[in-house]
């Protein structure tokens, strides 16, 4: 291995690449990782030298706090390749700000934004060959922070590790998604961590989601924990409802993640002249709209899942099927979003960042 320094970023080069061992036509989401990873440790009150080095296992004490108290946050973002081979990030500043917001909520020190942006661009630039062109193909980028201090006292760690790992991916959900509307379990509560991308938010959903899967559903649409009255978000996505021609999504709160795809779709819809409403929609309004025919679509929106149409939802043991719409908003805004991400359309919002 050779070691070089690029300004403050230390780069340790890999001797070989494992890219030839990967079957890009047959990828499991997030199962194959690229040649490099980014790593930066926090100790003595400061973030140490940011380093890009060959991807590999970590050696950690079993007493590291992350294993005991789940003090961990993460992000999900993607790099896209156009037909000329140029690579782009999509609104990376949003993810940078959000991981710091999540960190703050989890008592983790924030990471310097400029160092993170530079590290992101550099590591993606080094791994351009792993970004496959073609609609649906992308490089999923997973920044995360874990508490590494050794000791099982229940207090915030004094040491952390910030990392970025990356995986070539294509679709997260194959086909339409069927969802259960939560009437018992909850994802988040007022004053809780639902608005943060805290690792435990996802782990806590696995059990109720498994129960839903046993009944043939892929996801849960979470409702508020007080009354199970308001529709909030799905496990890995924010959720949109189209009632007549109005696109409705729940307002961001400390229970709901401020999704980058969500806010991008709202902008695209506004630009297209579609009426949008960011408001609390109740389950009974949804059921009534289904029964009177005004509910046209439900779709999820998230980085991994992009835009995922919901083909049916279940509530209190009733299953409500949704008919496919010819003028589907899910299809329209997914296409518009991807055209921007893959550099096939004008980017009037300046969302794309080219990676040199
Ligand atoms: C993302 O869309 O990046 C997510 O965070 C979903 C992930 C849990 C697969």
Coordinates of C-alpha atoms and ligand atoms in Angstrom, one line a residue:
X1 CA 0.0 0.0 0.0
X2 CA 1.3 3.5 -0.8
X3 CA 0.3 6.5 1.3
X4 CA -0.4 10.0 -0.1
X5 CA -1.9 13.2 1.4
X6 CA -4.4 15.4 -0.5
X7 CA -4.6 18.7 1.5
X8 CA -6.0 17.4 4.8
X9 CA -7.4 14.2 3.4
X10 CA -5.0 11.2 3.7
X11 CA -5.4 8.6 1.0
X12 CA -4.0 5.0 1.3
X13 CA -4.1 3.4 -2.1
X14 CA -5.3 -0.2 -2.6
X15 CA -3.0 -2.5 -4.5
X16 CA -5.8 -4.2 -6.5
X17 CA -9.5 -3.7 -7.2
X18 CA -12.2 -6.3 -6.7
X19 CA -14.5 -4.7 -9.3
X20 CA -14.0 -7.7 -11.7
X21 CA -15.5 -10.1 -9.1
X22 CA -18.8 -8.2 -9.0
X23 CA -21.7 -9.2 -11.3
X24 CA -23.3 -5.8 -11.9
X25 CA -26.3 -7.4 -13.6
X26 CA -27.3 -9.4 -10.5
X27 CA -26.8 -7.1 -7.5
X28 CA -28.4 -7.5 -4.1
X29 CA -29.1 -4.1 -2.6
X30 CA -26.2 -3.0 -0.4
X31 CA -24.3 -6.3 -0.4
X32 CA -21.2 -5.6 -2.5
X33 CA -18.9 -2.8 -1.4
X34 CA -16.4 -0.8 -3.4
X35 CA -12.6 -0.8 -3.0
X36 CA -12.3 2.1 -0.6
X37 CA -13.9 3.5 2.5
X38 CA -13.6 6.8 4.3
X39 CA -12.8 6.9 8.0
X40 CA -12.3 9.6 10.6
X41 CA -12.0 9.1 14.3
X42 CA -13.0 11.6 17.0
X43 CA -11.0 11.7 20.2
X44 CA -9.7 14.2 22.7
X45 CA -12.5 16.5 21.6
X46 CA -11.5 16.7 17.9
X47 CA -12.0 14.9 14.6
X48 CA -8.6 13.4 13.7
X49 CA -7.1 13.0 10.2
X50 CA -9.8 12.1 7.6
X51 CA -8.6 9.1 5.7
X52 CA -9.6 7.2 2.6
X53 CA -8.3 3.6 2.7
X54 CA -9.0 0.2 1.3
X55 CA -12.4 -1.2 2.3
X56 CA -11.9 -3.7 5.1
X57 CA -13.1 -5.0 8.5
X58 CA -12.9 -2.9 11.7
X59 CA -11.4 -4.2 14.9
X60 CA -13.4 -2.9 17.9
X61 CA -13.8 -3.6 21.5
X62 CA -16.9 -5.5 22.4
X63 CA -17.4 -2.8 25.0
X64 CA -17.7 0.0 22.4
X65 CA -20.7 2.1 23.3
X66 CA -22.4 1.6 19.9
X67 CA -23.0 -2.1 20.8
X68 CA -24.7 -1.3 24.0
X69 CA -26.6 2.0 23.6
X70 CA -27.0 2.2 19.8
X71 CA -25.4 5.6 19.6
X72 CA -25.2 5.7 15.8
X73 CA -26.6 7.7 12.9
X74 CA -26.4 7.3 9.2
X75 CA -27.3 8.7 5.8
X76 CA -28.2 7.4 2.4
X77 CA -27.3 9.1 -0.8
X78 CA -26.4 8.1 -4.4
X79 CA -24.0 8.9 -7.2
X80 CA -25.3 8.5 -10.8
X81 CA -23.5 8.1 -14.2
X82 CA -24.7 9.7 -17.4
X83 CA -24.3 8.3 -20.9
X84 CA -21.0 10.2 -21.3
X85 CA -19.5 8.6 -18.2
X86 CA -19.8 11.7 -16.1
X87 CA -20.7 11.1 -12.4
X88 CA -23.0 13.3 -10.3
X89 CA -24.1 13.6 -6.7
X90 CA -27.7 14.7 -6.0
X91 CA -28.1 17.4 -3.4
X92 CA -25.2 16.1 -1.2
X93 CA -25.3 19.2 1.0
X94 CA -28.8 18.1 2.2
X95 CA -27.4 14.8 3.5
X96 CA -24.4 16.5 5.1
X97 CA -26.6 18.9 7.0
X98 CA -29.0 16.1 8.0
X99 CA -26.3 13.8 9.4
X100 CA -25.2 16.6 11.6
X101 CA -28.7 17.2 12.7
X102 CA -29.2 13.5 13.5
X103 CA -25.8 13.5 15.3
X104 CA -26.8 16.5 17.4
X105 CA -30.0 14.7 18.5
X106 CA -28.0 11.6 19.4
X107 CA -25.3 13.6 21.4
X108 CA -22.7 12.9 18.7
X109 CA -20.3 15.7 17.8
X110 CA -21.1 17.2 14.4
X111 CA -18.6 16.6 11.5
X112 CA -17.1 19.6 9.6
X113 CA -19.2 20.1 6.5
X114 CA -16.4 21.1 4.2
X115 CA -14.2 18.1 5.1
X116 CA -17.2 15.8 4.5
X117 CA -18.1 17.3 1.1
X118 CA -14.4 17.0 0.0
X119 CA -14.2 13.4 1.3
X120 CA -17.4 12.5 -0.5
X121 CA -16.3 14.0 -3.8
X122 CA -12.9 12.4 -3.5
X123 CA -14.0 8.9 -2.7
X124 CA -16.7 8.9 -5.3
X125 CA -14.2 10.2 -7.9
X126 CA -11.8 7.4 -6.9
X127 CA -14.6 4.8 -7.4
X128 CA -16.2 6.1 -10.7
X129 CA -15.8 2.8 -12.3
X130 CA -18.2 1.3 -9.7
X131 CA -21.0 3.7 -10.8
X132 CA -22.8 1.9 -13.6
X133 CA -24.7 3.9 -16.2
X134 CA -28.3 3.2 -17.0
X135 CA -31.6 4.1 -15.4
X136 CA -31.9 2.5 -11.9
X137 CA -28.2 1.9 -11.6
X138 CA -26.3 4.0 -9.0
X139 CA -23.7 3.9 -6.3
X140 CA -25.4 3.9 -2.9
X141 CA -23.4 5.9 -0.5
X142 CA -23.7 5.2 3.2
X143 CA -22.1 7.7 5.6
X144 CA -22.5 6.7 9.2
X145 CA -21.2 7.6 12.7
X146 CA -20.7 5.1 15.6
X147 CA -19.8 5.5 19.2
X148 CA -16.5 3.8 19.8
X149 CA -15.5 4.6 23.4
X150 CA -14.9 1.5 25.4
X151 CA -17.1 1.3 28.5
X152 CA -20.6 0.3 29.3
X153 CA -21.6 3.3 31.4
X154 CA -24.8 4.7 30.0
X155 CA -23.5 8.1 28.9
X156 CA -22.5 9.7 25.6
X157 CA -19.3 8.3 24.1
X158 CA -16.2 10.5 24.1
X159 CA -14.9 8.7 20.9
X160 CA -16.6 8.2 17.6
X161 CA -15.8 6.9 14.1
X162 CA -17.3 8.6 11.0
X163 CA -17.2 6.4 7.9
X164 CA -18.4 6.3 4.4
X165 CA -18.9 3.0 2.6
X166 CA -20.4 2.6 -0.9
X167 CA -22.2 -0.1 -2.8
X168 CA -23.3 -0.4 -6.5
X169 CA -27.1 -0.9 -6.5
X170 CA -30.1 -1.0 -8.7
X171 CA -33.8 -1.2 -7.6
X172 CA -34.5 -1.4 -3.9
X173 CA -38.1 -2.7 -4.4
X174 CA -38.9 -4.8 -7.4
X175 CA -42.5 -4.1 -8.4
X176 CA -45.2 -2.4 -6.5
X177 CA -45.3 -2.2 -2.7
X178 CA -48.2 -3.3 -0.5
X179 CA -48.4 -1.6 2.9
X180 CA -50.0 -2.1 6.3
X181 CA -51.2 1.0 8.1
X182 CA -50.0 0.9 11.7
X183 CA -52.7 0.6 14.3
X184 CA -50.7 -0.9 17.2
X185 CA -46.9 -0.5 16.8
X186 CA -45.2 2.9 16.5
X187 CA -42.1 4.1 14.8
X188 CA -41.6 7.4 16.7
X189 CA -43.1 9.7 19.3
X190 CA -43.3 13.4 20.0
X191 CA -39.9 14.5 21.3
X192 CA -38.3 11.3 20.2
X193 CA -35.7 10.5 17.5
X194 CA -38.0 9.8 14.5
X195 CA -36.8 13.0 12.8
X196 CA -33.2 11.8 13.1
X197 CA -31.7 9.1 10.9
X198 CA -30.7 7.2 14.0
X199 CA -29.8 3.5 13.4
X200 CA -32.3 2.3 16.1
X201 CA -35.2 3.8 14.2
X202 CA -34.7 1.2 11.6
X203 CA -33.9 -1.7 13.8
X204 CA -37.1 -1.1 15.8
X205 CA -39.2 -1.5 12.7
X206 CA -37.9 -4.9 11.8
X207 CA -40.3 -6.9 14.1
X208 CA -43.6 -5.2 13.1
X209 CA -42.4 -5.2 9.5
X210 CA -41.8 -9.0 9.7
X211 CA -45.3 -9.4 11.0
X212 CA -46.6 -7.4 8.0
X213 CA -44.4 -9.5 5.6
X214 CA -45.9 -12.7 7.0
X215 CA -49.2 -11.3 5.7
X216 CA -47.8 -10.5 2.3
X217 CA -47.0 -6.8 2.8
X218 CA -43.6 -5.2 2.3
X219 CA -43.8 -2.1 4.4
X220 CA -45.7 -0.3 7.2
X221 CA -47.1 3.2 6.9
X222 CA -46.6 4.5 10.4
X223 CA -49.2 6.6 12.1
X224 CA -48.8 8.9 15.1
X225 CA -48.1 7.1 18.3
X226 CA -50.8 8.8 20.4
X227 CA -53.9 7.9 18.4
X228 CA -52.8 6.0 15.3
X229 CA -54.9 8.7 13.5
X230 CA -52.4 10.6 11.2
X231 CA -50.5 9.0 8.4
X232 CA -46.8 9.7 8.8
X233 CA -44.0 7.8 6.9
X234 CA -43.1 4.4 5.7
X235 CA -40.2 2.4 7.1
X236 CA -37.6 3.4 4.5
X237 CA -39.5 6.2 2.7
X238 CA -41.7 9.3 3.1
X239 CA -45.2 8.8 1.8
X240 CA -47.3 10.8 -0.7
X241 CA -51.1 10.5 -1.3
X242 CA -52.9 11.7 -4.4
X243 CA -56.5 12.6 -3.7
X244 CA -58.1 13.7 -6.9
X245 CA -55.3 15.8 -8.4
X246 CA -53.8 17.1 -5.1
X247 CA -50.5 15.6 -3.9
X248 CA -50.5 15.4 -0.1
X249 CA -47.7 14.5 2.3
X250 CA -47.2 14.8 6.0
X251 CA -45.4 17.8 7.5
X252 CA -41.9 17.2 8.8
X253 CA -41.8 17.0 12.6
X254 CA -39.6 15.4 15.2
X255 CA -41.4 12.2 14.3
X256 CA -40.8 12.3 10.6
X257 CA -37.6 12.3 8.6
X258 CA -36.9 15.3 6.4
X259 CA -36.4 13.3 3.2
X260 CA -34.4 14.7 0.3
X261 CA -36.5 12.8 -2.3
X262 CA -39.7 14.0 -0.5
X263 CA -38.7 17.7 -0.7
X264 CA -37.4 17.3 -4.3
X265 CA -40.8 15.8 -5.4
X266 CA -42.7 18.6 -3.8
X267 CA -40.6 21.1 -5.8
X268 CA -41.1 19.1 -9.0
X269 CA -44.8 19.0 -8.4
X270 CA -45.1 22.7 -7.7
X271 CA -43.1 23.4 -10.9
X272 CA -45.4 21.2 -12.9
X273 CA -48.4 23.2 -11.5
X274 CA -49.7 20.2 -9.5
X275 CA -51.5 21.3 -6.3
X276 CA -49.5 20.1 -3.3
X277 CA -50.6 20.1 0.4
X278 CA -48.2 19.5 3.2
X279 CA -50.7 18.6 5.9
X280 CA -51.7 15.9 8.3
X281 CA -53.9 13.4 6.6
X282 CA -56.0 11.0 8.8
X283 CA -56.4 7.3 8.2
X284 CA -60.2 7.8 8.1
X285 CA -59.8 10.5 5.4
X286 CA -57.7 8.0 3.4
X287 CA -60.2 5.2 3.8
X288 CA -63.1 7.6 2.9
X289 CA -61.2 8.8 -0.2
X290 CA -60.6 5.2 -1.2
X291 CA -64.3 4.3 -0.9
X292 CA -65.5 7.4 -2.8
X293 CA -62.9 6.9 -5.5
X294 CA -61.0 10.2 -5.0
X295 CA -57.8 8.4 -3.8
X296 CA -55.8 7.9 -7.0
X297 CA -52.4 7.0 -5.7
X298 CA -50.1 6.3 -2.8
X299 CA -46.3 6.2 -3.3
X300 CA -43.2 6.2 -1.2
X301 CA -40.2 8.4 -1.8
X302 CA -36.7 7.9 -0.5
X303 CA -33.1 7.7 -1.7
X304 CA -32.9 3.9 -1.8
X305 CA -36.4 3.3 -3.0
X306 CA -36.6 6.4 -5.3
X307 CA -40.3 6.5 -5.9
X308 CA -42.3 3.3 -5.1
X309 CA -45.9 3.0 -6.0
X310 CA -48.1 1.4 -3.5
X311 CA -50.6 -1.1 -5.0
X312 CA -52.6 -1.9 -1.9
X313 CA -52.9 -1.0 1.7
X314 CA -54.4 -2.8 4.6
X315 CA -56.1 -1.2 7.6
X316 CA -57.9 -3.0 10.4
X317 CA -57.9 -6.3 8.4
X318 CA -59.4 -4.7 5.3
X319 CA -57.4 -4.6 2.1
X320 CA -57.8 -1.7 -0.2
X321 CA -56.5 -2.1 -3.8
X322 CA -55.4 0.8 -5.8
X323 CA -55.9 0.9 -9.5
X324 CA -53.0 2.0 -11.7
X325 CA -53.4 5.5 -13.1
X326 CA -52.6 6.3 -16.7
X327 CA -51.4 9.8 -15.7
X328 CA -49.6 8.5 -12.6
X329 CA -47.9 11.2 -10.5
X330 CA -45.5 8.5 -9.2
X331 CA -44.3 7.7 -12.7
X332 CA -44.2 11.4 -13.8
X333 CA -42.2 12.6 -10.9
X334 CA -39.9 9.6 -10.7
X335 CA -39.1 10.1 -14.4
X336 CA -38.5 13.9 -13.9
X337 CA -36.3 13.2 -10.8
X338 CA -34.2 10.5 -12.5
X339 CA -33.8 12.6 -15.6
X340 CA -32.2 15.3 -13.4
X341 CA -30.1 12.7 -11.4
X342 CA -28.8 11.1 -14.6
X343 CA -28.1 14.4 -16.4
X344 CA -30.8 13.9 -19.0
X345 CA -32.7 17.0 -18.2
X346 CA -32.1 20.6 -17.4
X347 CA -31.4 21.0 -13.7
X348 CA -33.2 24.3 -13.0
X349 CA -32.9 23.8 -9.2
X350 CA -29.1 23.2 -9.3
X351 CA -29.4 19.9 -7.5
X352 CA -26.7 18.0 -9.5
X353 CA -23.1 18.2 -8.5
X354 CA -20.6 16.9 -11.0
X355 CA -17.8 14.8 -9.5
X356 CA -14.5 15.5 -11.3
Ligands
LIG1 C1 -32.4 5.5 2.2 O1 -33.3 5.7 1.4 O2 -31.2 5.8 1.9 C2 -32.7 4.9 3.5 O3 -32.2 5.3 4.5 C3 -33.3 3.6 3.4 C4 -32.4 2.6 3.9 C5 -32.8 2.2 5.3 C6 -32.3 1.4 3.0

